[in-house]
Amino acid sequence: NFGGTAFIIDETNVNVSEGMMWNLLIIIVLIFLIVSYIFKSFAVGFYSLFPNIIPLLTITAVVGWFGFGMNIATTIVYTIAFGIAVDDTIHFLGRYKIEIDRGAKNHQALINTLKTSGGAIFLTTLVLVSGFGVLITSTFFATFITGLLVCVGMVTALLCDLYLLPVLLVLLKRKK
């Protein structure tokens, strides 16, 4: 049997990290179901996941590229980044649905959505990146990693919501 403080800390890190990843998977499924229900379309629910999962993949790439490793600090970032990405996506989709319900054609609905909600999503992301960006100046490694990874995730989510999501919505309408 192994024991000691170091072993207990390592086991705690592993258990918390694994638990958070399973929780993230459950949250992704729940978001899919909620968005699908709201928009009455599994396709919209499925397509809405891409702008929210790509930031997680980008964070994973940064973690792997720089060798940060999976620990409590990095796994917390996944839930923070996913929550912010989902918020922006739902904001975009909600405005898009309002435009479609008003009778706008798909292309015009996307333009109106980008004009109205696009600016709000951009400014919100700018403020959040500025706030979390301050953490990058920290000398405490966990705080530095959190700031860096959240900023990377938020910028990626912004790009996905403003560039990828409209393309996916155009493709979705073409299939119908």
Coordinates of N, CA, C and O in Angstrom, one line a residue, residues 22-169:
W22 N -15.8 14.1 -16.5 CA -17.0 13.4 -16.7 C -18.2 14.3 -16.5 O -19.2 14.3 -17.3
N23 N -18.1 15.3 -15.6 CA -19.1 16.3 -15.5 C -19.2 17.2 -16.7 O -20.3 17.5 -17.1
L24 N -18.1 17.5 -17.3 CA -18.1 18.3 -18.5 C -18.8 17.5 -19.6 O -19.6 18.1 -20.4
L25 N -18.6 16.2 -19.7 CA -19.3 15.4 -20.8 C -20.8 15.4 -20.5 O -21.6 15.6 -21.5
I26 N -21.2 15.3 -19.3 CA -22.6 15.3 -19.0 C -23.2 16.7 -19.3 O -24.3 16.8 -19.9
I27 N -22.5 17.8 -19.0 CA -22.9 19.1 -19.3 C -23.1 19.3 -20.8 O -24.1 19.9 -21.3
I28 N -22.1 18.8 -21.6 CA -22.2 18.9 -23.1 C -23.5 18.2 -23.6 O -24.2 18.7 -24.4
V29 N -23.8 17.0 -23.1 CA -25.0 16.3 -23.5 C -26.3 17.1 -23.1 O -27.2 17.2 -23.9
L30 N -26.3 17.6 -21.9 CA -27.4 18.4 -21.4 C -27.6 19.7 -22.3 O -28.7 20.0 -22.6
I31 N -26.5 20.4 -22.6 CA -26.6 21.6 -23.5 C -27.2 21.2 -24.8 O -28.0 21.9 -25.4
F32 N -26.7 20.1 -25.4 CA -27.2 19.6 -26.6 C -28.7 19.4 -26.6 O -29.5 19.8 -27.4
L33 N -29.2 18.7 -25.5 CA -30.6 18.4 -25.3 C -31.4 19.7 -25.1 O -32.5 19.9 -25.7
I34 N -30.9 20.6 -24.4 CA -31.6 21.9 -24.1 C -31.7 22.7 -25.4 O -32.8 23.2 -25.7
V35 N -30.6 22.9 -26.1 CA -30.7 23.7 -27.3 C -31.5 23.0 -28.4 O -32.3 23.6 -29.1
S36 N -31.5 21.7 -28.5 CA -32.3 20.9 -29.4 C -33.8 21.1 -29.0 O -34.6 21.3 -29.9
Y37 N -34.1 21.1 -27.8 CA -35.5 21.4 -27.3 C -36.0 22.8 -27.6 O -37.1 23.0 -28.2
I38 N -35.1 23.8 -27.3 CA -35.5 25.2 -27.5 C -35.8 25.4 -29.0 O -36.7 26.1 -29.4
F39 N -34.9 24.9 -29.9 CA -35.0 25.2 -31.3 C -35.7 24.1 -32.1 O -35.9 24.1 -33.3
K40 N -36.2 23.1 -31.3 CA -37.0 22.0 -31.9 C -36.3 21.3 -33.1 O -36.9 21.0 -34.1
S41 N -35.0 21.1 -32.9 CA -34.2 20.6 -33.9 C -32.9 20.0 -33.3 O -32.1 20.7 -32.7
F42 N -32.8 18.6 -33.6 CA -31.5 18.0 -33.1 C -30.3 18.5 -33.9 O -29.2 18.6 -33.4
A43 N -30.6 18.9 -35.2 CA -29.5 19.4 -36.0 C -28.9 20.7 -35.4 O -27.7 20.9 -35.4
V44 N -29.8 21.6 -35.0 CA -29.3 22.9 -34.4 C -28.6 22.6 -33.1 O -27.5 23.1 -32.9
G45 N -29.1 21.6 -32.3 CA -28.4 21.2 -31.1 C -27.0 20.7 -31.4 O -26.1 21.0 -30.7
F46 N -26.9 19.8 -32.4 CA -25.7 19.2 -32.8 C -24.7 20.3 -33.3 O -23.5 20.3 -32.9
Y47 N -25.2 21.1 -34.2 CA -24.3 22.2 -34.8 C -23.8 23.2 -33.7 O -22.8 23.7 -33.9
S48 N -24.7 23.4 -32.7 CA -24.3 24.4 -31.7 C -23.2 23.9 -30.8 O -22.5 24.7 -30.1
L49 N -22.9 22.6 -30.9 CA -21.8 22.0 -30.0 C -20.4 22.4 -30.6 O -19.5 22.5 -29.9
F50 N -20.3 22.5 -31.9 CA -19.0 22.8 -32.5 C -18.4 24.0 -32.0 O -17.2 24.0 -31.6
P51 N -19.1 25.2 -32.0 CA -18.4 26.4 -31.5 C -18.1 26.3 -30.0 O -17.4 27.2 -29.5
N52 N -18.6 25.3 -29.3 CA -18.4 25.2 -27.9 C -17.3 24.1 -27.6 O -16.7 24.2 -26.5
I53 N -17.2 23.1 -28.4 CA -16.2 22.1 -28.2 C -14.8 22.5 -28.8 O -13.8 22.1 -28.2
I54 N -14.8 23.2 -29.9 CA -13.5 23.6 -30.5 C -12.7 24.4 -29.5 O -11.5 24.2 -29.5
P55 N -13.2 25.3 -28.7 CA -12.4 26.0 -27.7 C -11.8 25.0 -26.7 O -10.6 25.1 -26.3
L56 N -12.5 23.9 -26.4 CA -12.0 22.9 -25.5 C -10.8 22.2 -26.1 O -9.8 21.8 -25.5
L57 N -11.0 21.9 -27.4 CA -9.9 21.2 -28.1 C -8.7 22.1 -28.3 O -7.5 21.7 -28.2
T58 N -8.9 23.4 -28.4 CA -7.8 24.4 -28.5 C -7.1 24.4 -27.2 O -5.8 24.5 -27.1
I59 N -7.8 24.5 -26.1 CA -7.2 24.4 -24.7 C -6.4 23.2 -24.6 O -5.2 23.2 -24.1
T60 N -6.9 22.0 -25.0 CA -6.2 20.8 -24.9 C -4.9 20.8 -25.7 O -3.9 20.3 -25.2
A61 N -5.0 21.4 -26.9 CA -3.8 21.6 -27.7 C -2.7 22.4 -27.0 O -1.5 22.1 -27.0
V62 N -3.1 23.5 -26.4 CA -2.2 24.4 -25.7 C -1.6 23.6 -24.5 O -0.4 23.7 -24.2
V63 N -2.4 22.9 -23.8 CA -1.9 22.1 -22.6 C -0.9 21.1 -23.1 O 0.1 20.9 -22.4
G64 N -1.2 20.4 -24.1 CA -0.3 19.4 -24.6 C 1.0 20.0 -25.2 O 2.1 19.5 -25.0
W65 N 0.8 21.1 -26.0 CA 2.0 21.7 -26.7 C 3.0 22.2 -25.7 O 4.2 22.0 -25.8
F66 N 2.5 22.8 -24.6 CA 3.4 23.4 -23.6 C 3.7 22.4 -22.4 O 4.5 22.7 -21.5
G67 N 3.1 21.2 -22.5 CA 3.4 20.2 -21.4 C 2.9 20.6 -20.1 O 3.5 20.2 -19.1
F68 N 1.8 21.3 -20.0 CA 1.3 21.7 -18.7 C 0.7 20.5 -17.9 O 0.7 20.5 -16.7
G69 N 0.2 19.6 -18.6 CA -0.4 18.4 -17.9 C -1.8 18.7 -17.3 O -2.2 19.8 -17.1
M70 N -2.5 17.6 -17.1 CA -3.9 17.7 -16.6 C -3.8 17.7 -15.1 O -3.3 16.7 -14.5
N71 N -4.3 18.8 -14.5 CA -4.4 18.9 -13.1 C -5.6 19.6 -12.7 O -6.4 20.0 -13.6
I72 N -5.8 20.0 -11.5 CA -7.0 20.6 -11.1 C -7.2 22.0 -11.8 O -8.2 22.4 -12.2
A73 N -6.1 22.7 -11.9 CA -6.1 24.1 -12.5 C -6.5 24.0 -14.0 O -7.4 24.8 -14.4
T74 N -6.0 23.0 -14.7 CA -6.3 22.9 -16.1 C -7.7 22.4 -16.3 O -8.4 22.8 -17.3
T75 N -8.2 21.5 -15.5 CA -9.5 21.0 -15.7 C -10.6 22.0 -15.3 O -11.7 22.0 -15.9
I76 N -10.3 22.8 -14.4 CA -11.3 23.9 -14.0 C -11.5 24.8 -15.2 O -12.6 25.3 -15.5
V77 N -10.4 25.0 -15.9 CA -10.5 25.9 -17.1 C -11.5 25.4 -18.1 O -12.2 26.2 -18.8
Y78 N -11.6 24.1 -18.3 CA -12.5 23.5 -19.3 C -13.9 23.9 -19.0 O -14.7 24.3 -19.9
T79 N -14.3 23.9 -17.7 CA -15.7 24.2 -17.4 C -15.9 25.7 -17.5 O -17.0 26.1 -17.9
I80 N -15.0 26.5 -17.1 CA -15.1 28.0 -17.3 C -15.2 28.3 -18.8 O -16.2 29.1 -19.1
A81 N -14.3 27.8 -19.6 CA -14.4 28.1 -21.0 C -15.6 27.6 -21.7 O -16.2 28.3 -22.5
F82 N -16.1 26.4 -21.3 CA -17.3 25.9 -21.9 C -18.5 26.7 -21.5 O -19.3 27.0 -22.4
G83 N -18.6 27.1 -20.3 CA -19.7 27.9 -19.8 C -19.8 29.2 -20.6 O -20.9 29.7 -21.0
I84 N -18.7 29.9 -20.7 CA -18.6 31.2 -21.5 C -19.0 31.0 -22.9 O -19.7 31.7 -23.5
A85 N -18.4 29.9 -23.5 CA -18.7 29.7 -24.9 C -20.1 29.4 -25.2 O -20.7 29.8 -26.1
V86 N -20.7 28.6 -24.3 CA -22.2 28.2 -24.4 C -23.0 29.5 -24.3 O -24.0 29.7 -25.0
D87 N -22.6 30.4 -23.4 CA -23.4 31.6 -23.2 C -23.4 32.4 -24.5 O -24.4 32.9 -24.9
D88 N -22.2 32.6 -25.1 CA -22.2 33.3 -26.3 C -22.9 32.7 -27.5 O -23.6 33.3 -28.2
T89 N -22.9 31.3 -27.5 CA -23.6 30.6 -28.6 C -25.1 30.7 -28.4 O -25.8 31.0 -29.4
I90 N -25.6 30.6 -27.2 CA -27.0 30.7 -26.9 C -27.5 32.2 -27.2 O -28.5 32.4 -27.7
H91 N -26.6 33.1 -26.8 CA -27.0 34.5 -27.1 C -27.1 34.7 -28.6 O -28.1 35.3 -29.1
F92 N -26.2 34.2 -29.4 CA -26.2 34.3 -30.9 C -27.5 33.6 -31.4 O -28.2 34.1 -32.2
L93 N -27.7 32.3 -31.0 CA -28.8 31.5 -31.5 C -30.1 32.1 -31.1 O -31.1 32.1 -31.9
G94 N -30.2 32.7 -29.9 CA -31.4 33.3 -29.5 C -31.8 34.5 -30.4 O -33.0 34.6 -30.8
R95 N -30.8 35.3 -30.7 CA -31.1 36.5 -31.5 C -31.4 36.0 -33.0 O -32.3 36.5 -33.6
Y96 N -30.8 35.0 -33.4 CA -31.0 34.4 -34.7 C -32.5 33.9 -34.8 O -33.2 34.1 -35.8
K97 N -32.9 33.2 -33.8 CA -34.3 32.7 -33.7 C -35.3 33.8 -33.8 O -36.3 33.8 -34.4
I98 N -35.0 34.9 -33.1 CA -35.9 36.1 -33.1 C -36.0 36.6 -34.5 O -37.1 37.0 -35.0
E99 N -34.9 36.7 -35.2 CA -34.9 37.3 -36.5 C -35.6 36.3 -37.5 O -36.4 36.8 -38.3
I100 N -35.5 35.0 -37.3 CA -36.2 34.1 -38.2 C -37.7 34.2 -37.9 O -38.5 34.2 -38.8
D101 N -38.0 34.3 -36.6 CA -39.5 34.3 -36.2 C -40.1 35.6 -36.7 O -41.3 35.7 -37.0
R102 N -39.3 36.7 -36.9 CA -39.8 37.9 -37.5 C -40.1 37.9 -39.0 O -40.6 38.8 -39.6
G103 N -39.6 36.8 -39.6 CA -39.8 36.6 -41.0 C -38.6 36.8 -41.9 O -38.7 36.8 -43.1
A104 N -37.5 37.1 -41.3 CA -36.3 37.3 -42.1 C -35.8 36.0 -42.7 O -35.9 35.0 -42.1
K105 N -35.3 36.2 -43.9 CA -34.7 35.0 -44.6 C -33.4 34.7 -43.9 O -32.8 35.5 -43.1
N106 N -32.9 33.5 -44.1 CA -31.7 33.0 -43.4 C -30.5 33.9 -43.4 O -29.9 34.3 -42.4
H107 N -30.2 34.4 -44.7 CA -29.0 35.3 -44.8 C -29.2 36.6 -44.1 O -28.3 37.1 -43.4
Q108 N -30.4 37.2 -44.2 CA -30.7 38.4 -43.6 C -30.7 38.3 -42.1 O -30.3 39.1 -41.3
A109 N -31.3 37.2 -41.6 CA -31.3 36.9 -40.2 C -29.9 36.8 -39.6 O -29.6 37.3 -38.5
L110 N -29.0 36.2 -40.3 CA -27.6 36.1 -39.9 C -26.9 37.4 -39.8 O -26.2 37.8 -38.9
I111 N -27.2 38.2 -40.9 CA -26.6 39.6 -40.9 C -27.1 40.4 -39.7 O -26.3 41.1 -39.0
N112 N -28.4 40.4 -39.5 CA -29.0 41.1 -38.4 C -28.5 40.6 -37.0 O -28.2 41.4 -36.1
T113 N -28.3 39.3 -36.9 CA -27.8 38.8 -35.7 C -26.3 39.2 -35.5 O -26.0 39.6 -34.3
L114 N -25.5 39.2 -36.5 CA -24.1 39.6 -36.4 C -24.1 41.1 -36.0 O -23.2 41.5 -35.2
K115 N -24.9 41.9 -36.6 CA -24.9 43.3 -36.4 C -25.3 43.7 -34.9 O -24.8 44.6 -34.3
T116 N -26.3 42.9 -34.4 CA -26.8 43.2 -33.1 C -26.1 42.5 -32.0 O -25.5 43.1 -31.1
S117 N -26.1 41.2 -32.0 CA -25.5 40.3 -31.0 C -24.0 40.2 -31.2 O -23.3 39.9 -30.2
G118 N -23.6 40.3 -32.4 CA -22.1 40.1 -32.7 C -21.3 41.1 -31.9 O -20.3 40.8 -31.3
G119 N -21.7 42.4 -31.9 CA -21.0 43.4 -31.1 C -21.0 43.1 -29.6 O -20.0 43.3 -28.9
A120 N -22.1 42.7 -29.1 CA -22.3 42.4 -27.7 C -21.4 41.2 -27.3 O -20.7 41.2 -26.3
I121 N -21.4 40.2 -28.1 CA -20.5 39.0 -27.9 C -19.0 39.4 -27.9 O -18.3 39.0 -27.1
F122 N -18.7 40.3 -28.9 CA -17.3 40.7 -29.0 C -16.9 41.5 -27.8 O -15.8 41.3 -27.2
L123 N -17.7 42.5 -27.4 CA -17.3 43.3 -26.2 C -17.3 42.5 -24.9 O -16.4 42.7 -24.1
T124 N -18.2 41.6 -24.8 CA -18.2 40.7 -23.6 C -16.9 39.9 -23.5 O -16.3 39.8 -22.5
T125 N -16.6 39.4 -24.6 CA -15.3 38.6 -24.7 C -14.1 39.4 -24.4 O -13.2 39.0 -23.7
L126 N -14.1 40.6 -25.0 CA -13.0 41.6 -24.7 C -12.8 41.9 -23.3 O -11.7 41.8 -22.7
V127 N -13.9 42.1 -22.6 CA -13.9 42.4 -21.2 C -13.4 41.2 -20.4 O -12.5 41.3 -19.5
L128 N -13.9 40.0 -20.7 CA -13.5 38.8 -20.0 C -12.1 38.5 -20.2 O -11.4 38.1 -19.3
V129 N -11.6 38.6 -21.5 CA -10.2 38.3 -21.8 C -9.3 39.3 -21.0 O -8.2 39.0 -20.5
S130 N -9.7 40.6 -21.0 CA -8.9 41.6 -20.2 C -8.9 41.2 -18.7 O -7.8 41.3 -18.1
G131 N -10.0 40.8 -18.2 CA -10.0 40.4 -16.8 C -9.2 39.2 -16.5 O -8.4 39.1 -15.5
F132 N -9.4 38.1 -17.2 CA -8.6 36.9 -17.0 C -7.2 37.1 -17.5 O -6.3 36.4 -17.0
G133 N -7.0 38.0 -18.4 CA -5.6 38.2 -18.9 C -4.7 38.7 -17.8 O -3.5 38.5 -17.9
V134 N -5.2 39.4 -16.9 CA -4.4 39.9 -15.7 C -3.8 38.7 -15.0 O -2.7 38.9 -14.5
L135 N -4.5 37.6 -15.0 CA -3.9 36.4 -14.3 C -2.6 35.9 -14.9 O -1.8 35.3 -14.2
I136 N -2.4 36.2 -16.2 CA -1.2 35.8 -16.9 C 0.1 36.4 -16.2 O 1.2 35.9 -16.3
T137 N -0.1 37.6 -15.6 CA 1.1 38.2 -15.0 C 1.5 37.6 -13.7 O 2.5 38.0 -13.1
S138 N 0.7 36.7 -13.2 CA 0.9 36.1 -11.9 C 2.2 35.2 -11.9 O 2.5 34.5 -12.9
T139 N 2.9 35.2 -10.8 CA 4.1 34.3 -10.7 C 3.7 32.9 -10.1 O 4.5 32.0 -10.2
F140 N 2.4 32.8 -9.6 CA 1.9 31.5 -9.2 C 1.5 30.7 -10.4 O 0.6 31.2 -11.2
F141 N 2.1 29.6 -10.6 CA 1.9 28.8 -11.9 C 0.4 28.5 -12.2 O 0.0 28.6 -13.3
A142 N -0.3 28.0 -11.2 CA -1.7 27.6 -11.4 C -2.6 28.8 -11.8 O -3.4 28.7 -12.7
T143 N -2.3 30.0 -11.3 CA -3.0 31.2 -11.6 C -2.7 31.6 -13.1 O -3.5 32.0 -13.9
F144 N -1.4 31.5 -13.4 CA -0.9 31.8 -14.7 C -1.6 30.9 -15.8 O -2.1 31.4 -16.8
I145 N -1.6 29.6 -15.5 CA -2.2 28.7 -16.4 C -3.6 28.9 -16.6 O -4.2 28.9 -17.7
T146 N -4.3 29.2 -15.5 CA -5.8 29.5 -15.6 C -6.0 30.7 -16.5 O -6.9 30.7 -17.4
G147 N -5.3 31.8 -16.3 CA -5.5 33.0 -17.1 C -5.2 32.7 -18.5 O -6.0 33.1 -19.4
L148 N -4.1 32.1 -18.8 CA -3.7 31.8 -20.2 C -4.7 30.9 -20.9 O -5.2 31.3 -22.0
L149 N -5.1 29.8 -20.3 CA -6.0 28.9 -20.9 C -7.4 29.4 -21.1 O -8.1 29.2 -22.1
V150 N -7.9 30.2 -20.1 CA -9.2 30.8 -20.2 C -9.2 31.8 -21.4 O -10.2 31.8 -22.2
C151 N -8.2 32.6 -21.5 CA -8.1 33.6 -22.6 C -8.1 32.9 -23.9 O -8.8 33.3 -24.9
V152 N -7.3 31.9 -24.0 CA -7.2 31.1 -25.3 C -8.6 30.5 -25.6 O -9.1 30.6 -26.8
G153 N -9.2 29.9 -24.6 CA -10.6 29.4 -24.9 C -11.6 30.4 -25.3 O -12.4 30.2 -26.2
M154 N -11.6 31.6 -24.6 CA -12.6 32.6 -24.9 C -12.4 33.2 -26.3 O -13.3 33.5 -27.0
V155 N -11.1 33.4 -26.7 CA -10.9 34.0 -28.0 C -11.3 33.0 -29.1 O -11.9 33.3 -30.1
T156 N -11.0 31.7 -28.8 CA -11.4 30.7 -29.8 C -12.9 30.6 -29.9 O -13.5 30.5 -30.9
A157 N -13.6 30.7 -28.7 CA -15.1 30.6 -28.7 C -15.6 31.8 -29.5 O -16.6 31.7 -30.2
L158 N -15.0 33.0 -29.3 CA -15.5 34.2 -30.0 C -15.4 34.0 -31.5 O -16.4 34.2 -32.3
L159 N -14.2 33.5 -32.0 CA -14.0 33.3 -33.4 C -15.0 32.2 -33.9 O -15.6 32.4 -35.0
C160 N -15.2 31.2 -33.1 CA -16.2 30.1 -33.6 C -17.6 30.6 -33.6 O -18.4 30.3 -34.6
D161 N -18.0 31.5 -32.6 CA -19.4 32.0 -32.6 C -19.6 33.0 -33.7 O -20.7 33.0 -34.3
L162 N -18.6 33.8 -34.1 CA -18.9 34.8 -35.1 C -18.5 34.4 -36.5 O -19.0 35.0 -37.5
Y163 N -17.7 33.3 -36.7 CA -17.4 32.9 -38.0 C -17.9 31.5 -38.3 O -18.4 31.2 -39.4
L164 N -17.7 30.5 -37.4 CA -18.1 29.2 -37.7 C -19.6 28.9 -37.6 O -20.2 28.3 -38.4
L165 N -20.2 29.5 -36.5 CA -21.7 29.2 -36.3 C -22.5 29.8 -37.4 O -23.4 29.0 -37.9
P166 N -22.3 31.0 -38.0 CA -23.1 31.4 -39.1 C -23.0 30.4 -40.3 O -23.9 30.1 -41.0
V167 N -21.8 29.9 -40.6 CA -21.5 29.0 -41.7 C -22.3 27.7 -41.4 O -23.0 27.2 -42.3
L168 N -22.3 27.2 -40.2 CA -23.0 26.0 -39.9 C -24.5 26.2 -40.0 O -25.3 25.3 -40.5
L169 N -25.0 27.4 -39.7 CA -26.5 27.7 -39.8 C -26.9 27.8 -41.3 O -27.9 27.4 -41.7

